Coordinates of C-alpha atoms and ligand atoms in Angstrom, one line a residue:
X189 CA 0.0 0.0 0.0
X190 CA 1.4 3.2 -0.7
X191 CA 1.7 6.2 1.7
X192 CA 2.5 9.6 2.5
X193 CA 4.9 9.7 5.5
X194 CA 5.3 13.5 7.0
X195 CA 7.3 15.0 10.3
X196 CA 5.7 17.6 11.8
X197 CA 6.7 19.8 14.2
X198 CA 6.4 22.5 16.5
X199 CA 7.1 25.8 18.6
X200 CA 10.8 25.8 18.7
X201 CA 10.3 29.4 20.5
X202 CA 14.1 30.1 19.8
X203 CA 15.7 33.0 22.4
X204 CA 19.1 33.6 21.4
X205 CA 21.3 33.2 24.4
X206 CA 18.5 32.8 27.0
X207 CA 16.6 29.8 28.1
X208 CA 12.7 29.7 27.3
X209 CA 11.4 28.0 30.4
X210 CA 14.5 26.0 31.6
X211 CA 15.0 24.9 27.7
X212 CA 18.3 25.5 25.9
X213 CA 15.5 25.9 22.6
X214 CA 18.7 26.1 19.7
X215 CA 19.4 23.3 21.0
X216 CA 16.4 21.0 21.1
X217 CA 15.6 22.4 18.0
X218 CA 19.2 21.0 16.9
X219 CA 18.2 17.9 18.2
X220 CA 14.7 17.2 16.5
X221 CA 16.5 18.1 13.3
X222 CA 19.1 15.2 13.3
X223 CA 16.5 13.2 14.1
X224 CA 14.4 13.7 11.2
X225 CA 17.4 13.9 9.5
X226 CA 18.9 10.6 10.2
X227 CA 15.3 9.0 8.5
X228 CA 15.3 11.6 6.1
X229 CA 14.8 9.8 3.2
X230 CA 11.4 8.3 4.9
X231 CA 10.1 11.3 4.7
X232 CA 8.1 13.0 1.5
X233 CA 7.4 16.7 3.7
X234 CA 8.0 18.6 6.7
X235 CA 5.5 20.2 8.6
X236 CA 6.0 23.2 10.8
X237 CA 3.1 24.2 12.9
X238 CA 4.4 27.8 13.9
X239 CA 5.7 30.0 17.5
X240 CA 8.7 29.7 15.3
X241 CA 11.0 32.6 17.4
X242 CA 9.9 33.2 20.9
X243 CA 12.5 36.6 21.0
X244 CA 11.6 37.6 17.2
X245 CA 15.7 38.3 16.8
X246 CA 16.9 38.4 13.2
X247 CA 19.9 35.6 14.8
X248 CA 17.0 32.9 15.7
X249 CA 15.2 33.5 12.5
X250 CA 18.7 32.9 10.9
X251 CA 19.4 29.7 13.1
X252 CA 15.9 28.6 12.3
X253 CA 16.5 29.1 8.4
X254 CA 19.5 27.2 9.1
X255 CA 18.6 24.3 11.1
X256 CA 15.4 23.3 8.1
X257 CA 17.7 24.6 5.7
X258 CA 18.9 20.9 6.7
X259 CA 15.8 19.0 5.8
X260 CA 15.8 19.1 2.0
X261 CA 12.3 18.0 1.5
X262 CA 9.7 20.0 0.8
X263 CA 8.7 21.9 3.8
X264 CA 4.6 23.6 4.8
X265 CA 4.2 25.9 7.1
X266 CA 1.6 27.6 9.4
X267 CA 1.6 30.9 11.4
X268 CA 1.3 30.9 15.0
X269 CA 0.5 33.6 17.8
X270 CA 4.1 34.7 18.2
X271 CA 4.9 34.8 14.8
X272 CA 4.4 38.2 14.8
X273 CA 6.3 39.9 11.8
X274 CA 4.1 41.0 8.9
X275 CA 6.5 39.0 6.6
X276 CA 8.2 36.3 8.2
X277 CA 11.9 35.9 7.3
X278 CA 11.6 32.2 6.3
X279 CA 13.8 31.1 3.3
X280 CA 13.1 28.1 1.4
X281 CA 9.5 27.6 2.3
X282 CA 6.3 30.0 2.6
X283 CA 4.0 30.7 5.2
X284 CA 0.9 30.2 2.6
X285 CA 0.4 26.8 0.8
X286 CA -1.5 25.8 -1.4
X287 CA -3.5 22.8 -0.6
X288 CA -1.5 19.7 -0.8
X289 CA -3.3 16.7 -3.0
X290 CA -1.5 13.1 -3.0
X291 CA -2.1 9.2 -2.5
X292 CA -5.8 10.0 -2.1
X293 CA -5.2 12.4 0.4
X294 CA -5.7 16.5 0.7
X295 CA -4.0 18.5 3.0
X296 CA -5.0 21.6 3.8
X297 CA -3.7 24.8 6.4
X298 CA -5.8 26.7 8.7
X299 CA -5.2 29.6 9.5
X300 CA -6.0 30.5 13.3
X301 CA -4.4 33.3 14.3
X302 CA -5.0 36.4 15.3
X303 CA -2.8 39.5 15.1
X304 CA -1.8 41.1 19.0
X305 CA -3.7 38.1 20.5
X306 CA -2.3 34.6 22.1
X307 CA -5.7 32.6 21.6
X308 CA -7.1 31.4 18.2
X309 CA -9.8 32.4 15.4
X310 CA -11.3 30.2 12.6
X311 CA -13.5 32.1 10.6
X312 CA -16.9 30.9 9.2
X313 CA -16.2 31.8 6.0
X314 CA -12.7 29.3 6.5
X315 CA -14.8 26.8 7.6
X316 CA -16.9 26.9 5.0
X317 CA -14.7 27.3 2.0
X318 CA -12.8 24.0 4.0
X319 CA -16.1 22.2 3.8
X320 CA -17.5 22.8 0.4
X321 CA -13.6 22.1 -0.7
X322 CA -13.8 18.1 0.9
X323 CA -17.4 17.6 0.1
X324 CA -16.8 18.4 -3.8
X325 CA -13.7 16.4 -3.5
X326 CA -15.2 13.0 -1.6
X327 CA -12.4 10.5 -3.1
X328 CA -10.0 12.7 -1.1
X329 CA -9.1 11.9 2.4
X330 CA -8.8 15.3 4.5
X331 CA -6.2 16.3 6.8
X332 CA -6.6 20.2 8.9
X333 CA -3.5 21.2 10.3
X334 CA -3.4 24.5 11.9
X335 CA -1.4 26.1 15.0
X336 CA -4.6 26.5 17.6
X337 CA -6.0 23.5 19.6
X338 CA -9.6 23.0 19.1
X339 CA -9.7 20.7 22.9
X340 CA -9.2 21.7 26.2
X341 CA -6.5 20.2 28.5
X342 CA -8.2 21.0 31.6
X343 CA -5.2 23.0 32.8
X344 CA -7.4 26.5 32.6
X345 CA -3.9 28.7 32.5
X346 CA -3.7 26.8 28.9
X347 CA -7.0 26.8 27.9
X348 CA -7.4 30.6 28.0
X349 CA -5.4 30.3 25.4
X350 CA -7.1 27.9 22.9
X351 CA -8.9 28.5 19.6
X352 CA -12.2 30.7 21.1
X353 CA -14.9 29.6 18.9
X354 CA -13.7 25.9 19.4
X355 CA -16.5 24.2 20.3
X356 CA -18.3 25.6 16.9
X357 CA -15.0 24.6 14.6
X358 CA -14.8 21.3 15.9
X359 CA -18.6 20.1 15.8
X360 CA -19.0 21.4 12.1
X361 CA -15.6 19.6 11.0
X362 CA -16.5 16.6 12.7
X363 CA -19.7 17.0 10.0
X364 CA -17.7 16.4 6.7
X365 CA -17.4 12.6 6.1
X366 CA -14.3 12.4 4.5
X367 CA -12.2 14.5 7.2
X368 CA -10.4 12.0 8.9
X369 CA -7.3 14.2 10.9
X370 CA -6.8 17.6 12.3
X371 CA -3.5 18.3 13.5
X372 CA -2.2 21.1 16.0
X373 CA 0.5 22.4 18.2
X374 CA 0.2 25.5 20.3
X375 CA -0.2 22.9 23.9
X376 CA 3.2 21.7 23.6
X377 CA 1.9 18.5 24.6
X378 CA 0.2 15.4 22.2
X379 CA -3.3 14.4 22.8
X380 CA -6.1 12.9 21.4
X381 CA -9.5 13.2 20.9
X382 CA -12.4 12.0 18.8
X383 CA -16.1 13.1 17.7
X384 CA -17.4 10.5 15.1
X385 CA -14.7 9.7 12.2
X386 CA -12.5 12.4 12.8
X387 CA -9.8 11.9 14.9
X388 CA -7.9 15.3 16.7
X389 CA -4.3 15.3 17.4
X390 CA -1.5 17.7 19.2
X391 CA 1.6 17.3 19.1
X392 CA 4.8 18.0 21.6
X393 CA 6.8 21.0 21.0
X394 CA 10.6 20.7 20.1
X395 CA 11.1 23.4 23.2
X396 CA 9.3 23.2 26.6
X397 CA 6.4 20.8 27.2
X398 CA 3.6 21.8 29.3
X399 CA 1.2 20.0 31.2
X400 CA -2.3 19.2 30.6
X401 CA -5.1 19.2 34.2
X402 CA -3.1 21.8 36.6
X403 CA -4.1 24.8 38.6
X404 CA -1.0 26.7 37.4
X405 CA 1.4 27.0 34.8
X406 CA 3.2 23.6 35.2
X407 CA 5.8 21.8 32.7
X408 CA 6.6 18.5 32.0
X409 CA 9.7 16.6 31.9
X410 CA 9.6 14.7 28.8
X411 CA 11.8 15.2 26.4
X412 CA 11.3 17.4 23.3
X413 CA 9.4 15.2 20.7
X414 CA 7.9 15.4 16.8
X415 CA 5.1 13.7 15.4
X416 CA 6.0 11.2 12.2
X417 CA 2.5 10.7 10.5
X418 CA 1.8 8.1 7.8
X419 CA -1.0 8.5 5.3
X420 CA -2.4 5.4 3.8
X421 CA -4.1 5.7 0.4
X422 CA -7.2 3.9 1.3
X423 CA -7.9 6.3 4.3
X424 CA -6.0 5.0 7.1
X425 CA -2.7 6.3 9.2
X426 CA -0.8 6.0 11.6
X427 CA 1.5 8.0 13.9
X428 CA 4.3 7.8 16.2
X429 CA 5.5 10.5 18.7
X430 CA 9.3 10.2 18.6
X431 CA 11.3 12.3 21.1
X432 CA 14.7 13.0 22.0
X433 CA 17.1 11.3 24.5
X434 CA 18.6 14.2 26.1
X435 CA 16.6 16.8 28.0
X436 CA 18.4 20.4 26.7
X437 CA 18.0 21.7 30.6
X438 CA 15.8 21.6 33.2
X439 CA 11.9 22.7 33.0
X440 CA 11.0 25.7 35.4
X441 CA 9.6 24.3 38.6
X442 CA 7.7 27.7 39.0
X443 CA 7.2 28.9 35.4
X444 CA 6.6 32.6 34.6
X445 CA 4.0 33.1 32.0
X446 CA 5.8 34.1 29.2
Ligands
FE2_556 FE1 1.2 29.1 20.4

């Protein structure tokens, strides 16, 4: 059977010199890239689900460049809520694709963010244009991936912080029979969830990982970890979380918001 096989990742929230939240983040970035890299070959594209550069410093966005400069594949992108610059100084990939169509499969971005704000925004006019898109396509197996979680974690510092008009998004996706996967970051920690067919995911950030069910801002000590997602051409996949051996520092026991 033939599949699609992608890595995704996300919120490297590179500070130049500075740990974000205990993390050496250049260097757990560093890390998630020779992993990908040492199965390069498996893969067919990269996926980067934004909170690129947590200090917005022209040296992270170079190191960033860099580090996927690494990863010669071709590489999708998607903007998240500190990704602040009008233009962001990406090189060999864009911030807006096109929808992707292969092995019986669509994939398609979603924008959810929201200039000056941390939490997310679908629009209904997204959703719809998303919809009508699938259902005039129904051969096509759909896959959403945007920055902005569409579950709580039950950890209400986090959840502040989620897509607002969540509830709405989710229970009109979960209408569109051939949706089968919509993918996320933003949490910094994977889950899953599920409302009929479709199945929800987030995945781990290549920085800090945060907890999901606390009273305050708490992070977790697993290691930094990507997601490597395989799409079969009759409908199916299957995904791994695959995370580093080495920590890159030790996670705040008292974060700060940051
Ligand atoms: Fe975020």
């Amino acid at each position: 059977m033939n599949f699609l096989r992608i890595a995704i990742l996300s919120d490297s929230h590179l500070i130049k010199d500075k740990d974000f939240l205990g993390i050496n983040t250049y260097d757990s970035l560093t890390a998630i890239v020779d992993l990908i890299k040492l199965n390069i070959d498996r893969y067919d594209i990269i996926m980067i689900l934004g909170d690129l550069v947590q200090d917005q410093n022209e040296d992270s966005f170079e190191f960033f460049n860099i580090q996927l400069s690494r990863l010669k594949k071709k590489k999708l992108i998607i903007r998240g809520n500190h990704d602040i610059k009008e233009n962001l100084p990406i090189n060999d990939f864009f911030e807006y694709n096109e929808d992707i169509i292969s092995n019986n499969w669509i994939l398609i971005p979603i924008e959810s963010y929201v200039k000056n704000k941390i939490y997310g925004e679908v629009s209904d006019s997204k959703l719809w244009d998303i919809r009508s898109k699938l259902i005039n396509q129904p051969s096509l197996n759909g896959l959403i991936y945007m920055h902005h979680n569409l579950f709580e974690t039950n950890s209400d510092w986090l959840d502040i912080h989620i897509t607002r008009n969540f509830a709405h998004i989710r229970s009109e996706l979960s209408k569109i029979s051939n949706l089968r996967l919509v993918i996320s970051g933003h949490i910094h920690q994977y889950t899953k969830n599920i409302i009929s067919n479709l199945t929800f995911l987030s995945i781990p950030s290549t920085s800090a990982q945060f907890t999901s069910s606390t009273k305050e801002f708490t992070l977790d000590k697993v290691n930094p970890g990507y997601m490597e997602l395989e799409l079969y051409d009759n409908g199916e996949f299957k995904y791994n979380i695959i995370r580093t051996k080495s920590s890159y520092g030790i996670p705040d026991i008292s974060p700060k918001p940051y």
